[in-house]
Short mmCIF file of C-alpha atoms in Angstrom, two decimals:
data_model
loop_
_atom_site.label_atom_id
_atom_site.label_comp_id
_atom_site.label_asym_id
_atom_site.label_seq_id
_atom_site.Cartn_x
_atom_site.Cartn_y
_atom_site.Cartn_z
CA UNK D 1 -25.51 145.13 231.37
CA UNK D 2 -25.78 141.76 233.12
CA UNK D 3 -23.20 139.24 231.79
CA UNK D 4 -25.95 136.82 230.80
CA UNK D 5 -27.88 139.31 228.72
CA UNK D 6 -27.51 140.16 225.06
CA UNK D 7 -26.41 143.64 223.92
CA UNK D 8 -29.11 146.11 222.95
CA UNK D 9 -30.37 145.99 219.40
CA UNK D 10 -32.96 147.51 217.09
CA UNK D 11 -36.19 146.02 215.79
CA UNK D 12 -36.08 144.85 212.16
CA UNK D 13 -37.99 147.89 210.84
CA UNK D 14 -35.55 150.29 212.47
CA UNK D 15 -32.62 148.34 211.11
CA UNK D 16 -33.91 148.84 207.62
CA UNK D 17 -33.87 152.62 208.06
CA UNK D 18 -30.34 152.77 209.47
CA UNK D 19 -28.84 150.42 206.91
CA UNK D 20 -30.47 152.28 204.06
CA UNK D 21 -29.15 155.55 205.46
CA UNK D 22 -25.64 154.17 205.57
CA UNK D 23 -25.84 153.11 201.94
CA UNK D 24 -26.89 156.58 200.88
CA UNK D 25 -24.15 158.17 202.96
CA UNK D 26 -21.54 155.90 201.45
CA UNK D 27 -22.61 156.55 197.86
CA UNK D 28 -20.94 159.95 197.66
CA UNK D 29 -17.72 158.71 199.23
CA UNK D 30 -17.61 155.72 196.90
CA UNK D 31 -18.25 157.66 193.72
CA UNK D 32 -14.57 157.94 192.83
CA UNK D 33 -13.58 154.46 194.03
CA UNK D 34 -14.51 152.16 191.17
CA UNK D 35 -12.39 149.07 190.62
CA UNK D 36 -10.45 150.57 187.72
CA UNK D 37 -9.93 149.48 184.18
CA UNK D 38 -12.28 148.58 181.42
CA UNK D 39 -14.72 145.74 181.50
CA UNK D 40 -14.50 142.32 179.93
CA UNK D 41 -16.31 142.10 176.65
CA UNK D 42 -18.27 145.29 176.11
CA UNK D 43 -21.53 144.86 174.21
CA UNK D 44 -22.32 141.26 173.34
CA UNK D 45 -24.36 140.91 170.13
CA UNK D 46 -25.30 137.34 171.09
CA UNK D 47 -26.70 138.34 174.47
CA UNK D 48 -30.40 137.80 175.08
CA UNK D 49 -32.19 139.64 177.89
CA UNK D 50 -32.65 137.17 180.73
CA UNK D 51 -36.26 138.27 181.20
CA UNK D 52 -36.97 137.08 177.65
CA UNK D 53 -34.90 133.91 177.95
CA UNK D 54 -36.58 130.66 176.90
CA UNK D 55 -35.50 128.22 179.60
CA UNK D 56 -35.69 125.32 177.16
CA UNK D 57 -32.79 126.82 175.20
CA UNK D 58 -30.55 126.37 178.24
CA UNK D 59 -31.62 122.80 179.01
CA UNK D 60 -28.79 120.28 179.19
CA UNK D 61 -26.04 122.86 179.59
CA UNK D 62 -23.44 122.85 182.37
CA UNK D 63 -22.27 125.94 184.26
CA UNK D 64 -19.02 126.11 186.24
CA UNK D 65 -19.08 128.05 189.53
CA UNK D 66 -15.87 128.66 191.50
CA UNK D 67 -16.81 129.39 195.08
CA UNK D 68 -15.33 130.00 198.52
CA UNK D 69 -17.37 129.49 201.65
CA UNK D 70 -17.53 131.34 204.95
CA UNK D 71 -19.26 128.34 206.52
CA UNK D 72 -23.07 128.00 206.64
CA UNK D 73 -23.46 129.79 203.30
CA UNK D 74 -22.32 126.64 201.49
CA UNK D 75 -25.50 124.69 202.20
CA UNK D 76 -27.66 127.71 201.37
CA UNK D 77 -25.81 127.99 198.07
CA UNK D 78 -26.25 124.29 197.32
CA UNK D 79 -29.97 124.56 198.04
CA UNK D 80 -30.35 127.49 195.64
CA UNK D 81 -28.28 125.71 193.01
CA UNK D 82 -30.60 122.70 193.27
CA UNK D 83 -33.59 124.96 192.64
CA UNK D 84 -31.86 126.55 189.63
CA UNK D 85 -30.91 123.16 188.18
CA UNK D 86 -34.48 121.93 188.48
CA UNK D 87 -36.03 125.09 187.03
CA UNK D 88 -33.72 125.28 184.01
CA UNK D 89 -32.83 121.59 183.56
CA UNK D 90 -29.11 122.38 183.75
CA UNK D 91 -26.12 121.25 185.81
CA UNK D 92 -24.04 123.57 188.00
CA UNK D 93 -20.52 122.32 188.66
CA UNK D 94 -19.67 123.86 192.05
CA UNK D 95 -15.92 124.03 192.74
CA UNK D 96 -15.07 125.13 196.29
CA UNK D 97 -11.63 126.61 196.99
CA UNK D 98 -10.27 128.21 200.18
CA UNK D 99 -10.91 131.93 200.57
CA UNK D 100 -7.15 132.52 200.80
CA UNK D 101 -6.69 130.91 197.36
CA UNK D 102 -9.65 132.33 195.43
CA UNK D 103 -7.78 135.12 193.64
CA UNK D 104 -4.74 133.06 192.63
CA UNK D 105 -6.94 130.14 191.57
CA UNK D 106 -9.06 132.31 189.31
CA UNK D 107 -6.08 134.19 187.87
CA UNK D 108 -4.39 130.89 187.04
CA UNK D 109 -7.56 129.65 185.35
CA UNK D 110 -7.88 132.85 183.35
CA UNK D 111 -4.25 132.96 182.25
CA UNK D 112 -4.48 129.30 181.23
CA UNK D 113 -7.54 129.87 179.06
CA UNK D 114 -9.79 127.91 181.44
CA UNK D 115 -12.14 130.65 182.60
CA UNK D 116 -15.07 129.45 184.70
CA UNK D 117 -18.52 130.78 183.95
CA UNK D 118 -19.16 132.33 187.37
CA UNK D 119 -17.24 132.95 190.59
CA UNK D 120 -17.74 134.36 194.05
CA UNK D 121 -15.09 136.99 194.83
CA UNK D 122 -14.29 139.47 197.57
CA UNK D 123 -13.06 142.11 195.10
CA UNK D 124 -13.40 142.73 191.37
CA UNK D 125 -10.15 144.66 190.83
CA UNK D 126 -7.93 141.58 190.30
CA UNK D 127 -10.10 140.50 187.37
CA UNK D 128 -10.56 143.75 185.49
CA UNK D 129 -10.63 143.08 181.76
CA UNK D 130 -11.94 139.55 182.23
CA UNK D 131 -15.40 140.19 183.65
CA UNK D 132 -18.62 139.63 181.75
CA UNK D 133 -20.53 142.87 181.15
CA UNK D 134 -24.08 142.20 182.26
CA UNK D 135 -26.02 145.16 180.86
CA UNK D 136 -27.09 143.37 177.68
CA UNK D 137 -28.38 140.45 179.72
CA UNK D 138 -29.89 142.11 182.79
CA UNK D 139 -30.46 145.70 181.61
CA UNK D 140 -28.78 148.85 182.92
CA UNK D 141 -31.72 149.41 185.27
CA UNK D 142 -30.78 146.20 187.12
CA UNK D 143 -28.36 148.31 189.14
CA UNK D 144 -31.29 150.11 190.77
CA UNK D 145 -32.36 146.89 192.47
CA UNK D 146 -29.38 147.29 194.82
CA UNK D 147 -28.59 149.70 197.65
CA UNK D 148 -26.68 152.81 196.66
CA UNK D 149 -23.64 151.99 198.76
CA UNK D 150 -22.82 148.81 196.82
CA UNK D 151 -23.51 150.03 193.29
CA UNK D 152 -20.04 151.43 192.70
CA UNK D 153 -18.56 148.02 193.40
CA UNK D 154 -20.88 146.54 190.78
CA UNK D 155 -19.87 148.83 187.92
CA UNK D 156 -16.80 149.57 185.82
CA UNK D 157 -15.53 153.12 185.10
CA UNK D 158 -17.94 153.36 182.17
CA UNK D 159 -20.89 152.59 184.44
CA UNK D 160 -21.38 149.11 182.99
CA UNK D 161 -22.44 146.33 185.36
CA UNK D 162 -19.64 143.79 185.76
CA UNK D 163 -20.50 142.26 189.15
CA UNK D 164 -23.46 141.61 191.44
CA UNK D 165 -23.13 142.43 195.14
CA UNK D 166 -24.39 139.28 196.83
CA UNK D 167 -23.97 140.05 200.53
CA UNK D 168 -22.71 142.67 202.95
CA UNK D 169 -20.55 142.08 206.00
CA UNK D 170 -19.42 144.06 209.02
CA UNK D 171 -16.47 143.50 211.34
CA UNK D 172 -17.12 143.46 215.06
CA UNK D 173 -16.32 141.73 218.38
CA UNK D 174 -17.77 138.63 219.98
CA UNK D 175 -17.64 138.00 223.73
CA UNK D 176 -17.76 134.77 225.72
CA UNK D 177 -20.46 135.57 228.27
CA UNK D 178 -19.68 132.51 230.37
CA UNK D 179 -16.07 133.61 230.86
CA UNK D 180 -17.16 137.14 231.77
CA UNK D 181 -19.66 135.77 234.28
CA UNK D 182 -17.12 133.34 235.74
CA UNK D 183 -14.71 136.25 236.21
CA UNK D 184 -17.40 138.44 237.77
CA UNK D 185 -16.80 141.08 235.11
CA UNK D 186 -19.84 142.94 233.76
CA UNK D 187 -20.27 143.22 229.99
CA UNK D 188 -20.98 146.88 229.11
CA UNK D 189 -23.40 148.18 226.49
CA UNK D 190 -20.52 149.95 224.73
CA UNK D 191 -16.80 150.41 225.26
CA UNK D 192 -13.66 152.22 224.20
CA UNK D 193 -10.56 150.32 223.12
CA UNK D 194 -8.97 150.99 226.49
CA UNK D 195 -12.04 149.67 228.31
CA UNK D 196 -12.23 146.59 226.09
CA UNK D 197 -8.58 145.71 226.69
CA UNK D 198 -8.93 146.27 230.43
CA UNK D 199 -12.07 144.12 230.77
CA UNK D 200 -10.72 141.35 228.55
CA UNK D 201 -7.49 141.26 230.54
CA UNK D 202 -9.43 141.04 233.80
CA UNK D 203 -11.37 138.06 232.45
CA UNK D 204 -8.18 136.34 231.30
CA UNK D 205 -6.48 136.81 234.66
CA UNK D 206 -9.49 135.67 236.70
CA UNK D 207 -10.40 132.64 234.59
CA UNK D 208 -6.97 131.46 233.49
CA UNK D 209 -7.86 131.36 229.80
CA UNK D 210 -4.91 131.56 227.43
CA UNK D 211 -5.56 134.98 225.88
CA UNK D 212 -7.52 138.16 226.51
CA UNK D 213 -8.14 139.21 222.90
CA UNK D 214 -7.88 137.58 219.48
CA UNK D 215 -8.59 138.70 215.94
CA UNK D 216 -8.34 137.26 212.45
CA UNK D 217 -5.16 137.69 210.43
CA UNK D 218 -6.74 139.98 207.87
CA UNK D 219 -6.19 143.38 206.31
CA UNK D 220 -9.91 144.02 206.80
CA UNK D 221 -9.72 143.36 210.52
CA UNK D 222 -6.62 145.51 210.91
CA UNK D 223 -8.39 148.23 208.91
CA UNK D 224 -11.19 148.15 211.47
CA UNK D 225 -8.69 149.38 214.05
CA UNK D 226 -7.33 152.02 211.67
CA UNK D 227 -10.86 153.30 211.01
CA UNK D 228 -11.52 153.59 214.73
CA UNK D 229 -8.30 155.60 214.92
CA UNK D 230 -9.42 157.91 212.13
CA UNK D 231 -7.16 156.81 209.27
CA UNK D 232 -7.43 154.52 206.22
CA UNK D 233 -5.08 152.78 203.82
CA UNK D 234 -6.62 154.34 200.71
CA UNK D 235 -9.30 156.85 199.74
CA UNK D 236 -10.58 157.79 196.28
CA UNK D 237 -7.82 155.89 194.51
CA UNK D 238 -5.05 157.55 196.50
CA UNK D 239 -2.81 156.57 199.39
CA UNK D 240 -4.26 158.09 202.57
CA UNK D 241 -2.58 156.45 205.56
CA UNK D 242 -1.55 158.73 208.43
CA UNK D 243 1.40 156.79 209.95
CA UNK D 244 1.19 158.61 213.29
CA UNK D 245 -2.54 157.93 213.66
CA UNK D 246 -2.02 154.32 212.58
CA UNK D 247 0.72 153.87 215.18
CA UNK D 248 -1.53 155.23 217.93
CA UNK D 249 -4.47 153.07 216.85
CA UNK D 250 -2.50 149.83 216.61
CA UNK D 251 -0.35 150.23 219.72
CA UNK D 252 -2.85 148.54 222.10
CA UNK D 253 -2.94 145.45 219.85
CA UNK D 254 0.85 145.36 219.59
CA UNK D 255 1.14 145.67 223.37
CA UNK D 256 -1.21 142.70 223.85
CA UNK D 257 0.73 140.57 221.38
CA UNK D 258 4.04 141.47 223.02
CA UNK D 259 2.82 140.65 226.53
CA UNK D 260 1.18 137.40 225.43
CA UNK D 261 -2.45 138.39 225.99
CA UNK D 262 -3.15 138.11 222.24
CA UNK D 263 -1.84 135.27 220.01
CA UNK D 264 1.19 135.99 217.85
CA UNK D 265 2.06 132.74 216.08
CA UNK D 266 -0.43 132.93 213.24
CA UNK D 267 0.76 136.43 212.28
CA UNK D 268 4.09 134.79 211.45
CA UNK D 269 2.66 131.84 209.48
CA UNK D 270 1.25 131.53 205.94
CA UNK D 271 2.64 134.81 204.59
CA UNK D 272 -0.14 137.32 203.97
CA UNK D 273 -2.91 134.73 203.63
CA UNK D 274 -6.04 135.11 205.72
CA UNK D 275 -6.18 133.05 208.89
CA UNK D 276 -9.12 133.07 211.28
CA UNK D 277 -8.98 132.93 215.07
CA UNK D 278 -12.45 131.42 215.37
CA UNK D 279 -11.12 128.11 216.70
CA UNK D 280 -9.40 129.95 219.56
CA UNK D 281 -12.74 131.52 220.49
CA UNK D 282 -14.68 128.26 220.16
CA UNK D 283 -12.11 126.54 222.40
CA UNK D 284 -12.84 129.17 225.08
CA UNK D 285 -9.22 130.27 225.10
CA UNK D 286 -10.15 133.94 224.72
CA UNK D 287 -13.08 136.08 226.02
CA UNK D 288 -13.08 138.72 223.23
CA UNK D 289 -12.69 137.95 219.52
CA UNK D 290 -12.75 140.49 216.67
CA UNK D 291 -14.17 138.97 213.50
CA UNK D 292 -17.50 139.59 211.77
CA UNK D 293 -21.13 138.67 211.24
CA UNK D 294 -20.35 135.65 209.03
CA UNK D 295 -19.33 133.81 212.22
CA UNK D 296 -22.78 134.06 213.80
CA UNK D 297 -24.29 130.94 212.26
CA UNK D 298 -21.17 128.89 212.92
CA UNK D 299 -21.03 129.97 216.56
CA UNK D 300 -24.74 129.35 217.02
CA UNK D 301 -24.18 125.75 215.96
CA UNK D 302 -20.74 125.07 217.38
CA UNK D 303 -20.22 127.15 220.53
CA UNK D 304 -20.73 125.24 223.78
CA UNK D 305 -21.03 128.41 225.83
CA UNK D 306 -23.13 131.58 226.00
CA UNK D 307 -21.86 134.34 223.73
CA UNK D 308 -22.96 137.68 222.32
CA UNK D 309 -21.98 140.28 219.77
CA UNK D 310 -20.83 143.70 220.91
CA UNK D 311 -20.59 147.16 219.35
CA UNK D 312 -17.11 147.93 218.07
CA UNK D 313 -14.83 149.67 220.56
CA UNK D 314 -14.25 153.35 219.85
CA UNK D 315 -11.12 155.47 219.65
CA UNK D 316 -11.39 158.76 217.81
CA UNK D 317 -14.42 157.30 216.01
CA UNK D 318 -16.69 154.29 216.31
CA UNK D 319 -18.27 151.74 214.05
CA UNK D 320 -16.54 148.92 212.26
CA UNK D 321 -15.25 148.18 208.78
CA UNK D 322 -17.60 146.89 206.07
CA UNK D 323 -17.03 144.34 203.40
CA UNK D 324 -18.97 141.99 201.21
CA UNK D 325 -18.84 139.57 198.35
CA UNK D 326 -19.64 139.71 194.66
CA UNK D 327 -20.77 137.21 192.09
CA UNK D 328 -19.17 137.72 188.68
CA UNK D 329 -19.25 136.12 185.27
CA UNK D 330 -16.22 135.84 182.99
CA UNK D 331 -16.35 136.97 179.38
CA UNK D 332 -14.23 134.00 178.26
CA UNK D 333 -16.42 131.51 180.10
CA UNK D 334 -18.14 129.01 177.80
CA UNK D 335 -21.74 129.77 178.86
CA UNK D 336 -22.27 133.54 179.07
CA UNK D 337 -26.05 133.43 178.65
CA UNK D 338 -26.44 130.75 181.30
CA UNK D 339 -24.04 132.64 183.57
CA UNK D 340 -26.12 135.82 183.40
CA UNK D 341 -29.31 133.86 184.05
CA UNK D 342 -27.68 132.19 187.06
CA UNK D 343 -26.45 135.52 188.45
CA UNK D 344 -29.94 136.99 188.29
CA UNK D 345 -31.51 133.91 189.86
CA UNK D 346 -29.04 133.74 192.74
CA UNK D 347 -29.53 137.42 193.53
CA UNK D 348 -33.29 137.76 193.25
CA UNK D 349 -35.12 139.04 196.32
CA UNK D 350 -36.24 135.54 197.28
CA UNK D 351 -32.85 133.94 196.70
CA UNK D 352 -30.86 136.62 198.49
CA UNK D 353 -33.16 136.58 201.50
CA UNK D 354 -32.79 132.79 201.75
CA UNK D 355 -29.01 133.04 201.35
CA UNK D 356 -28.31 135.83 203.84
CA UNK D 357 -30.67 134.64 206.55
CA UNK D 358 -29.16 131.15 206.45
CA UNK D 359 -25.62 132.54 206.39
CA UNK D 360 -25.94 135.54 208.74
CA UNK D 361 -25.00 138.09 206.10
CA UNK D 362 -26.66 141.45 205.46
CA UNK D 363 -28.63 142.36 202.32
CA UNK D 364 -27.38 144.30 199.32
CA UNK D 365 -30.73 144.54 197.54
CA UNK D 366 -32.62 147.82 198.00
CA UNK D 367 -35.96 146.08 198.61
CA UNK D 368 -34.55 143.89 201.40
CA UNK D 369 -32.65 146.81 202.89
CA UNK D 370 -35.86 148.85 202.97
CA UNK D 371 -38.11 146.13 204.35
CA UNK D 372 -35.60 144.73 206.81
CA UNK D 373 -34.67 141.10 207.31
CA UNK D 374 -35.53 138.85 210.24
CA UNK D 375 -32.89 136.23 210.91
CA UNK D 376 -34.11 132.80 212.02
CA UNK D 377 -31.17 132.44 214.36
CA UNK D 378 -29.57 135.08 216.58
CA UNK D 379 -31.65 137.97 215.26
CA UNK D 380 -30.59 140.18 218.17
CA UNK D 381 -26.89 139.46 217.67
CA UNK D 382 -27.20 140.28 213.98
CA UNK D 383 -28.97 143.49 214.97
CA UNK D 384 -25.81 144.65 216.75
CA UNK D 385 -23.88 144.39 213.48
CA UNK D 386 -26.61 146.20 211.55
CA UNK D 387 -26.72 148.99 214.14
CA UNK D 388 -22.94 149.30 214.09
CA UNK D 389 -23.02 149.50 210.31
CA UNK D 390 -25.04 152.71 210.56
CA UNK D 391 -22.33 154.20 212.79
CA UNK D 392 -19.47 153.27 210.48
CA UNK D 393 -17.87 156.30 208.74
CA UNK D 394 -18.50 156.73 205.02
CA UNK D 395 -14.71 156.76 204.58
CA UNK D 396 -14.64 153.12 205.67
CA UNK D 397 -16.96 152.18 202.80
CA UNK D 398 -14.83 154.22 200.41
CA UNK D 399 -11.71 152.40 201.57
CA UNK D 400 -13.11 148.89 201.26
CA UNK D 401 -14.36 149.47 197.70
CA UNK D 402 -11.20 151.27 196.56
CA UNK D 403 -9.47 149.37 193.71
CA UNK D 404 -6.17 149.60 195.58
CA UNK D 405 -7.46 148.26 198.89
CA UNK D 406 -6.59 144.59 198.46
CA UNK D 407 -2.99 145.28 197.45
CA UNK D 408 -2.63 147.85 200.24
CA UNK D 409 -4.07 145.37 202.75
CA UNK D 410 -1.49 142.78 201.73
CA UNK D 411 1.25 145.30 202.42
CA UNK D 412 -0.42 146.05 205.75
CA UNK D 413 -0.21 142.42 206.83
CA UNK D 414 3.44 142.22 205.74
CA UNK D 415 4.44 145.25 207.77
CA UNK D 416 2.39 144.32 210.82
CA UNK D 417 3.87 140.82 210.78
CA UNK D 418 7.32 142.40 210.84
CA UNK D 419 6.33 144.19 214.03
CA UNK D 420 5.03 140.98 215.59
CA UNK D 421 8.27 139.21 214.64
CA UNK D 422 10.27 141.92 216.38
CA UNK D 423 12.00 143.03 213.19
CA UNK D 424 10.57 146.57 213.23
CA UNK D 425 9.04 148.93 215.72
CA UNK D 426 5.46 149.94 214.98
CA UNK D 427 6.19 153.55 214.03
CA UNK D 428 8.83 152.49 211.48
CA UNK D 429 6.53 149.83 210.06
CA UNK D 430 3.75 152.36 209.55
CA UNK D 431 6.09 154.75 207.75
CA UNK D 432 7.22 151.86 205.55
CA UNK D 433 3.59 150.89 204.99
CA UNK D 434 2.80 154.41 203.81
CA UNK D 435 5.65 154.19 201.29
CA UNK D 436 4.47 150.75 200.13
CA UNK D 437 0.90 152.00 199.61
CA UNK D 438 2.23 155.01 197.70
CA UNK D 439 4.00 152.55 195.40
CA UNK D 440 0.86 150.40 195.01
CA UNK D 441 -1.15 153.44 193.92
CA UNK D 442 1.55 154.64 191.53
CA UNK D 443 1.72 151.25 189.83
CA UNK D 444 -2.05 150.77 189.61
#
């Protein structure tokens, strides 16, 4: 492929078919991976079906919404909130906290008896027992409005709806096309890990940029590499890491960090908290950056160079690692009825399409998955993520929705940071990680 061209993609109608197929494939693998525990309040005798709700009964009320933003989604959210406030004559108090603090912030609020009405979360497991059961408000059939692959994440072990999947994400690499062109290095249509490292290193050496490869400090991003190496932290509620396979998969990254072609400092800062490398990419200090589709809108606005998305590099398997966000209500929140009404409004077909197209996310609703979505900006680049999603193993979906994933991912970052710091060799760290995940599962 010419360095100035964009990677191949699929037309919107084809994307709909492949994404829907992935959801169906993942459904079986996810069936045993519910975020465990019982739901928040069970049946609520005061609940009124939202479809029968008289809007005038909600007028004058205030709803609290604790939110983290990936960037452009904030304005899309504010726009939808403004519509909701006007339609129902209510006020939505939007509280934005950093992604790295969302879980601790909400847990502190809950333990202090200050539950918000609604929150945006990356996982439901940390809040089991506190979530508002939505069946009495939205109906059990509401689940069918969403793609099969995300339904398990929306329900508790009893099959009750305790969350709404609001968007779907996919990890994958970005490339600085200007740096590749300056180096005289051709950008391929696809690549293996070895090829990616080789090409990125060539670009670094020929252009003098600081690094060859960067990635976010994230258990999800590290799990992308594990998946490509054929192993996962957890599967079906059990520890599943193969330390030998993990060592093989991660060795190229460790080598780059050790020889200075990938940044090391942020692995040693801020404990296990997420830290993005997007600023390194935007500063043109690196030609290849592993992150995800949520960066597309930000890069479209802020990048002062030509860039493109690329298929994930392959090892023993290809594809990336999925993720996504949920909207939840809390049983102890002061406005349960308003919360359920807000959740339905924010995740209607019209609202979700507006939200994901403005934010460069992928749909969770079955109707949008089937029809396909056209993105107003960088539709081709988003198509690369959608195509890669169809090539992602079902085991990757099972891992990301597993109730033990977040805790296992925290242990992953701890052990990998020990390797970066020079305190452990990679093989030892992966053996220790396996033991730590075993302990996480036993204590769950």
